[in-house]
């Protein structure tokens, strides 16, 4: 019979083996998972096992068939997603939490770091010191929690309690056409409906137009809608645009509407002194989100929501007393049958069971400090500027959107081709198949562009240069195939 409890003593040896397999993976010398799907599905699949094979044999399979067929996201040349490969300390701190504090609650060092790391991030990103936060699984839930707070605030002002009685009036949330679609989903989950999100026009740089917002609010005044939030972006997903925060904040204040800033990707950009002025007005936000699992290099599964007054999160999300814990926690000093729950995060958001994420963020910051973070952000912003520079100087390339942060939107151009969108789509297909440089594409005003987003801690300037070369070379080859005589 397989002895589960006996595995614990072998952990150091097993971890060493796993460490070697992961290190090999990060060399990216293996074929990509997309090339040999049949083989790894055969090795990993099969019917429900009746008998177990034990930890060591399983680790062989993990090393041979699972890890080598993982994702391309951690590749330094992969710039398609805003999430990236976790840094080593992020991995190690996560593992520490998985073993030593599987739940964030309880009076533990992990629970303490949950709060401390939120404070450190708030300070690092120049949020008001009174703002308090809560971690969740990422930007989607972080936006949901922020808009839940906004909904609570808007309805409480009318003497209603949406957390208790539901949404009893039609709502409106104002966000730019460049906002992340998780805003719409949050509106749906919170009972306001996707159609509650009113799209406000952007300018040519993808920034919300304050005048358009003003006009919409004016038109909606006295129409019976509950204005729940104005949402601004501090770094859009598509281009990294930063909305004019101060102007938007002032409009929201004039209409007494909650002001939410989605900085899931771009909030850390405030560390770059060249860009910092664009964040002017951030301190006026009622809620802000940021994703440590994006630019900070945390393993995926960590987002943070900040609000001015955390008691509103409690009113919006408290789950009520649990008999077996002698009641839910309504302040930071609660005692219960487990002696202490530490900070009661489970009553400030939508998760009860949740991993210790604060220790990971604490470790990421502790490892390289604010200075190291700033250097990383500046380095990545430089890479986007380098791509723009190289593209500007190359006759076959065009910069479609100048970078604000670490995204550069550019494309291959040729007067021999009518459908440049199709050509750039093909270039992208080739890059993905080749697998060394993997940007994404996006559409800007009908133009399909190549869109690298530099956030990976292991990505270097060389990767940025290689991407530009690869786009030119692939475009030239495709053009030659289309016009063999040229
Ligand atoms: C601006 C913005 N907000 C929210 C999200 C959603 O974040 P997540 O994927 O962590 O749920 C993203 C994801 O890229 C984003 O870029």
GROMACS .gro file of C-alpha atoms in nm, residues 95-398:
model
  304
   95UNK     CA    1   0.589   2.753  -0.222
   96UNK     CA    2   0.663   2.863   0.133
   97UNK     CA    3   0.306   2.981   0.171
   98UNK     CA    4   0.161   2.670   0.010
   99UNK     CA    5   0.337   2.456   0.270
  100UNK     CA    6   0.345   2.676   0.581
  101UNK     CA    7   0.034   2.892   0.548
  102UNK     CA    8  -0.214   2.739   0.307
  103UNK     CA    9  -0.473   2.992   0.425
  104UNK     CA   10  -0.404   3.364   0.462
  105UNK     CA   11  -0.615   3.389   0.780
  106UNK     CA   12  -0.486   3.329   1.131
  107UNK     CA   13  -0.240   3.513   1.348
  108UNK     CA   14   0.065   3.412   1.143
  109UNK     CA   15   0.367   3.581   0.992
  110UNK     CA   16   0.203   3.525   0.654
  111UNK     CA   17  -0.113   3.711   0.755
  112UNK     CA   18   0.106   3.993   0.887
  113UNK     CA   19   0.289   4.016   0.554
  114UNK     CA   20  -0.043   4.029   0.374
  115UNK     CA   21  -0.101   4.369   0.534
  116UNK     CA   22   0.258   4.490   0.532
  117UNK     CA   23   0.313   4.416   0.164
  118UNK     CA   24  -0.010   4.596   0.074
  119UNK     CA   25   0.122   4.898   0.266
  120UNK     CA   26   0.461   4.875   0.094
  121UNK     CA   27   0.299   4.864  -0.246
  122UNK     CA   28   0.073   5.157  -0.160
  123UNK     CA   29   0.379   5.360  -0.057
  124UNK     CA   30   0.582   5.249  -0.358
  125UNK     CA   31   0.303   5.351  -0.595
  126UNK     CA   32   0.229   5.680  -0.417
  127UNK     CA   33  -0.121   5.590  -0.298
  128UNK     CA   34  -0.248   5.785   0.003
  129UNK     CA   35  -0.122   5.623   0.323
  130UNK     CA   36  -0.480   5.588   0.445
  131UNK     CA   37  -0.570   5.358   0.157
  132UNK     CA   38  -0.597   4.993   0.257
  133UNK     CA   39  -0.614   4.692   0.040
  134UNK     CA   40  -0.697   4.331  -0.010
  135UNK     CA   41  -0.545   4.069  -0.236
  136UNK     CA   42  -0.743   3.854  -0.474
  137UNK     CA   43  -0.666   3.627  -0.766
  138UNK     CA   44  -0.593   3.905  -1.016
  139UNK     CA   45  -0.720   4.210  -1.197
  140UNK     CA   46  -1.060   4.059  -1.278
  141UNK     CA   47  -1.150   4.002  -0.915
  142UNK     CA   48  -0.969   4.316  -0.802
  143UNK     CA   49  -1.192   4.523  -1.033
  144UNK     CA   50  -1.496   4.331  -0.910
  145UNK     CA   51  -1.411   4.408  -0.547
  146UNK     CA   52  -1.353   4.777  -0.626
  147UNK     CA   53  -1.680   4.809  -0.814
  148UNK     CA   54  -1.857   4.621  -0.535
  149UNK     CA   55  -1.736   4.892  -0.300
  150UNK     CA   56  -1.848   5.161  -0.546
  151UNK     CA   57  -2.192   5.002  -0.577
  152UNK     CA   58  -2.225   4.988  -0.197
  153UNK     CA   59  -2.126   5.352  -0.161
  154UNK     CA   60  -2.362   5.475  -0.433
  155UNK     CA   61  -2.663   5.289  -0.294
  156UNK     CA   62  -2.593   5.368   0.070
  157UNK     CA   63  -2.617   5.736  -0.022
  158UNK     CA   64  -2.975   5.661  -0.130
  159UNK     CA   65  -3.044   5.479   0.195
  160UNK     CA   66  -3.030   5.138   0.026
  161UNK     CA   67  -2.813   4.833   0.090
  162UNK     CA   68  -2.736   4.642  -0.231
  163UNK     CA   69  -2.528   4.379  -0.051
  164UNK     CA   70  -2.834   4.283   0.151
  165UNK     CA   71  -3.124   4.354  -0.082
  166UNK     CA   72  -2.980   4.350  -0.431
  167UNK     CA   73  -2.961   4.619  -0.692
  168UNK     CA   74  -3.295   4.792  -0.693
  169UNK     CA   75  -3.230   5.067  -0.943
  170UNK     CA   76  -3.064   5.079  -1.286
  171UNK     CA   77  -2.699   5.173  -1.260
  172UNK     CA   78  -2.433   5.333  -1.472
  173UNK     CA   79  -2.059   5.290  -1.477
  174UNK     CA   80  -1.859   5.522  -1.701
  175UNK     CA   81  -1.545   5.381  -1.862
  176UNK     CA   82  -1.346   5.444  -2.177
  177UNK     CA   83  -1.370   5.229  -2.488
  178UNK     CA   84  -1.018   5.110  -2.399
  179UNK     CA   85  -1.114   4.977  -2.055
  180UNK     CA   86  -1.059   4.611  -1.979
  181UNK     CA   87  -1.363   4.390  -2.036
  182UNK     CA   88  -1.344   4.273  -1.676
  183UNK     CA   89  -1.522   4.599  -1.590
  184UNK     CA   90  -1.823   4.476  -1.787
  185UNK     CA   91  -1.808   4.132  -1.627
  186UNK     CA   92  -1.783   4.284  -1.281
  187UNK     CA   93  -2.093   4.492  -1.359
  188UNK     CA   94  -2.272   4.173  -1.461
  189UNK     CA   95  -2.165   3.977  -1.152
  190UNK     CA   96  -2.262   4.265  -0.925
  191UNK     CA   97  -2.614   4.262  -1.064
  192UNK     CA   98  -2.587   4.589  -1.254
  193UNK     CA   99  -2.556   4.424  -1.593
  194UNK     CA  100  -2.298   4.468  -1.867
  195UNK     CA  101  -2.513   4.732  -2.030
  196UNK     CA  102  -2.466   4.949  -1.721
  197UNK     CA  103  -2.115   5.022  -1.850
  198UNK     CA  104  -2.137   5.331  -2.068
  199UNK     CA  105  -1.853   5.369  -2.314
  200UNK     CA  106  -1.682   5.706  -2.320
  201UNK     CA  107  -1.484   5.800  -2.629
  202UNK     CA  108  -1.105   5.813  -2.629
  203UNK     CA  109  -0.867   6.043  -2.812
  204UNK     CA  110  -0.618   5.925  -3.074
  205UNK     CA  111  -0.384   5.809  -2.799
  206UNK     CA  112  -0.646   5.584  -2.640
  207UNK     CA  113  -0.704   5.821  -2.345
  208UNK     CA  114  -1.053   5.884  -2.213
  209UNK     CA  115  -1.188   6.223  -2.334
  210UNK     CA  116  -1.293   6.427  -2.029
  211UNK     CA  117  -1.532   6.636  -2.238
  212UNK     CA  118  -1.712   6.326  -2.361
  213UNK     CA  119  -1.742   6.208  -2.000
  214UNK     CA  120  -1.879   6.545  -1.895
  215UNK     CA  121  -2.135   6.542  -2.175
  216UNK     CA  122  -2.251   6.193  -2.085
  217UNK     CA  123  -2.288   6.273  -1.716
  218UNK     CA  124  -2.478   6.587  -1.801
  219UNK     CA  125  -2.713   6.392  -2.026
  220UNK     CA  126  -2.767   6.126  -1.759
  221UNK     CA  127  -2.836   6.370  -1.475
  222UNK     CA  128  -3.190   6.332  -1.335
  223UNK     CA  129  -3.267   6.029  -1.554
  224UNK     CA  130  -3.306   5.792  -1.259
  225UNK     CA  131  -2.984   5.596  -1.313
  226UNK     CA  132  -2.760   5.546  -1.013
  227UNK     CA  133  -2.413   5.662  -1.121
  228UNK     CA  134  -2.193   5.400  -0.955
  229UNK     CA  135  -1.842   5.472  -1.078
  230UNK     CA  136  -1.620   5.651  -1.322
  231UNK     CA  137  -1.340   5.415  -1.427
  232UNK     CA  138  -1.006   5.546  -1.549
  233UNK     CA  139  -0.709   5.348  -1.679
  234UNK     CA  140  -0.357   5.386  -1.552
  235UNK     CA  141  -0.216   5.180  -1.839
  236UNK     CA  142  -0.462   5.031  -2.087
  237UNK     CA  143  -0.417   4.671  -2.192
  238UNK     CA  144  -0.401   4.754  -2.560
  239UNK     CA  145  -0.150   5.038  -2.566
  240UNK     CA  146  -0.057   5.129  -2.209
  241UNK     CA  147  -0.236   5.465  -2.234
  242UNK     CA  148  -0.287   5.655  -1.909
  243UNK     CA  149  -0.611   5.852  -1.884
  244UNK     CA  150  -0.600   6.215  -1.762
  245UNK     CA  151  -0.656   6.114  -1.402
  246UNK     CA  152  -0.683   6.455  -1.236
  247UNK     CA  153  -0.936   6.586  -1.484
  248UNK     CA  154  -1.145   6.272  -1.458
  249UNK     CA  155  -1.121   6.277  -1.078
  250UNK     CA  156  -1.246   6.634  -1.070
  251UNK     CA  157  -1.541   6.552  -1.295
  252UNK     CA  158  -1.627   6.247  -1.082
  253UNK     CA  159  -1.608   6.463  -0.769
  254UNK     CA  160  -1.829   6.732  -0.922
  255UNK     CA  161  -2.096   6.469  -0.989
  256UNK     CA  162  -2.025   6.292  -0.657
  257UNK     CA  163  -1.938   5.963  -0.825
  258UNK     CA  164  -1.689   5.703  -0.704
  259UNK     CA  165  -1.358   5.731  -0.895
  260UNK     CA  166  -1.191   5.398  -0.973
  261UNK     CA  167  -0.848   5.360  -1.133
  262UNK     CA  168  -0.759   5.034  -1.308
  263UNK     CA  169  -0.381   5.012  -1.277
  264UNK     CA  170  -0.368   4.633  -1.307
  265UNK     CA  171  -0.086   4.662  -1.555
  266UNK     CA  172   0.028   5.021  -1.545
  267UNK     CA  173   0.030   5.137  -1.184
  268UNK     CA  174   0.399   5.040  -1.134
  269UNK     CA  175   0.478   5.278  -1.423
  270UNK     CA  176   0.460   5.557  -1.167
  271UNK     CA  177   0.809   5.451  -1.059
  272UNK     CA  178   0.951   5.578  -1.390
  273UNK     CA  179   1.030   5.947  -1.329
  274UNK     CA  180   0.974   6.025  -1.698
  275UNK     CA  181   0.614   5.903  -1.678
  276UNK     CA  182   0.526   5.986  -1.318
  277UNK     CA  183   0.362   6.322  -1.405
  278UNK     CA  184   0.097   6.132  -1.603
  279UNK     CA  185  -0.028   5.983  -1.275
  280UNK     CA  186  -0.113   6.322  -1.132
  281UNK     CA  187  -0.457   6.291  -0.972
  282UNK     CA  188  -0.414   5.927  -0.873
  283UNK     CA  189  -0.434   6.025  -0.508
  284UNK     CA  190  -0.793   6.140  -0.565
  285UNK     CA  191  -0.909   5.787  -0.648
  286UNK     CA  192  -1.164   5.613  -0.426
  287UNK     CA  193  -1.031   5.274  -0.540
  288UNK     CA  194  -0.725   5.157  -0.728
  289UNK     CA  195  -0.618   4.813  -0.845
  290UNK     CA  196  -0.277   4.674  -0.934
  291UNK     CA  197  -0.166   4.323  -1.028
  292UNK     CA  198   0.160   4.204  -0.872
  293UNK     CA  199   0.136   3.910  -1.113
  294UNK     CA  200   0.200   4.146  -1.400
  295UNK     CA  201   0.494   4.388  -1.377
  296UNK     CA  202   0.611   4.282  -1.031
  297UNK     CA  203   0.691   3.929  -1.149
  298UNK     CA  204   0.469   3.738  -0.905
  299UNK     CA  205   0.333   3.396  -1.002
  300UNK     CA  206  -0.013   3.431  -1.156
  301UNK     CA  207  -0.288   3.458  -0.897
  302UNK     CA  208  -0.220   3.792  -0.725
  303UNK     CA  209  -0.415   4.113  -0.772
  304UNK     CA  210  -0.476   4.391  -0.521
  305UNK     CA  211  -0.764   4.633  -0.462
  306UNK     CA  212  -0.717   4.950  -0.256
  307UNK     CA  213  -0.997   5.163  -0.112
  308UNK     CA  214  -1.002   5.473   0.106
  309UNK     CA  215  -1.210   5.314   0.379
  310UNK     CA  216  -1.194   4.937   0.412
  311UNK     CA  217  -1.512   4.925   0.618
  312UNK     CA  218  -1.704   4.969   0.295
  313UNK     CA  219  -1.556   4.640   0.172
  314UNK     CA  220  -1.682   4.481   0.489
  315UNK     CA  221  -2.033   4.613   0.429
  316UNK     CA  222  -2.022   4.506   0.064
  317UNK     CA  223  -1.868   4.163   0.112
  318UNK     CA  224  -1.905   4.041   0.470
  319UNK     CA  225  -2.016   3.682   0.451
  320UNK     CA  226  -2.174   3.670   0.796
  321UNK     CA  227  -2.095   3.465   1.102
  322UNK     CA  228  -1.976   3.108   1.066
  323UNK     CA  229  -2.092   2.899   1.358
  324UNK     CA  230  -1.776   2.696   1.377
  325UNK     CA  231  -1.559   3.006   1.404
  326UNK     CA  232  -1.783   3.187   1.651
  327UNK     CA  233  -1.888   3.463   1.423
  328UNK     CA  234  -1.734   3.661   1.141
  329UNK     CA  235  -1.481   3.933   1.201
  330UNK     CA  236  -1.589   4.293   1.192
  331UNK     CA  237  -1.279   4.459   1.321
  332UNK     CA  238  -0.908   4.389   1.334
  333UNK     CA  239  -0.913   4.261   1.694
  334UNK     CA  240  -1.168   3.987   1.669
  335UNK     CA  241  -1.118   3.674   1.875
  336UNK     CA  242  -1.274   3.348   1.775
  337UNK     CA  243  -1.241   2.980   1.838
  338UNK     CA  244  -0.909   2.977   1.655
  339UNK     CA  245  -0.789   3.249   1.897
  340UNK     CA  246  -0.727   3.502   1.624
  341UNK     CA  247  -0.793   3.525   1.253
  342UNK     CA  248  -0.540   3.801   1.201
  343UNK     CA  249  -0.674   4.060   0.957
  344UNK     CA  250  -1.012   3.924   0.843
  345UNK     CA  251  -0.958   3.949   0.468
  346UNK     CA  252  -1.231   3.697   0.402
  347UNK     CA  253  -1.483   3.963   0.501
  348UNK     CA  254  -1.339   4.228   0.267
  349UNK     CA  255  -1.367   4.045  -0.065
  350UNK     CA  256  -1.518   3.748  -0.244
  351UNK     CA  257  -1.287   3.468  -0.130
  352UNK     CA  258  -1.299   3.275   0.196
  353UNK     CA  259  -1.023   3.020   0.145
  354UNK     CA  260  -0.734   3.200  -0.018
  355UNK     CA  261  -0.359   3.149  -0.039
  356UNK     CA  262  -0.101   3.368   0.135
  357UNK     CA  263  -0.017   3.618  -0.135
  358UNK     CA  264   0.133   3.891   0.079
  359UNK     CA  265   0.449   3.695   0.155
  360UNK     CA  266   0.511   3.668  -0.218
  361UNK     CA  267   0.476   4.041  -0.278
  362UNK     CA  268   0.682   4.113   0.033
  363UNK     CA  269   0.958   3.885  -0.100
  364UNK     CA  270   0.951   4.040  -0.447
  365UNK     CA  271   0.993   4.387  -0.300
  366UNK     CA  272   1.243   4.277  -0.038
  367UNK     CA  273   1.461   4.107  -0.298
  368UNK     CA  274   1.527   4.407  -0.520
  369UNK     CA  275   1.376   4.698  -0.329
  370UNK     CA  276   1.196   4.997  -0.470
  371UNK     CA  277   1.511   5.088  -0.661
  372UNK     CA  278   1.526   4.749  -0.829
  373UNK     CA  279   1.157   4.775  -0.918
  374UNK     CA  280   1.212   5.120  -1.063
  375UNK     CA  281   1.505   4.993  -1.269
  376UNK     CA  282   1.294   4.708  -1.405
  377UNK     CA  283   1.005   4.938  -1.499
  378UNK     CA  284   1.240   5.188  -1.666
  379UNK     CA  285   1.422   4.905  -1.846
  380UNK     CA  286   1.097   4.772  -1.990
  381UNK     CA  287   0.974   5.120  -2.083
  382UNK     CA  288   1.308   5.171  -2.257
  383UNK     CA  289   1.255   4.852  -2.455
  384UNK     CA  290   0.923   4.980  -2.591
  385UNK     CA  291   1.094   5.307  -2.684
  386UNK     CA  292   1.378   5.117  -2.849
  387UNK     CA  293   1.129   4.924  -3.064
  388UNK     CA  294   0.959   5.251  -3.159
  389UNK     CA  295   1.296   5.404  -3.242
  390UNK     CA  296   1.407   5.113  -3.457
  391UNK     CA  297   1.068   5.103  -3.630
  392UNK     CA  298   1.073   5.477  -3.699
  393UNK     CA  299   1.412   5.446  -3.866
  394UNK     CA  300   1.323   5.142  -4.078
  395UNK     CA  301   1.153   5.203  -4.414
  396UNK     CA  302   0.946   4.882  -4.384
  397UNK     CA  303   0.812   4.958  -4.037
  398UNK     CA  304   0.567   5.209  -3.895
   0.00000   0.00000   0.00000
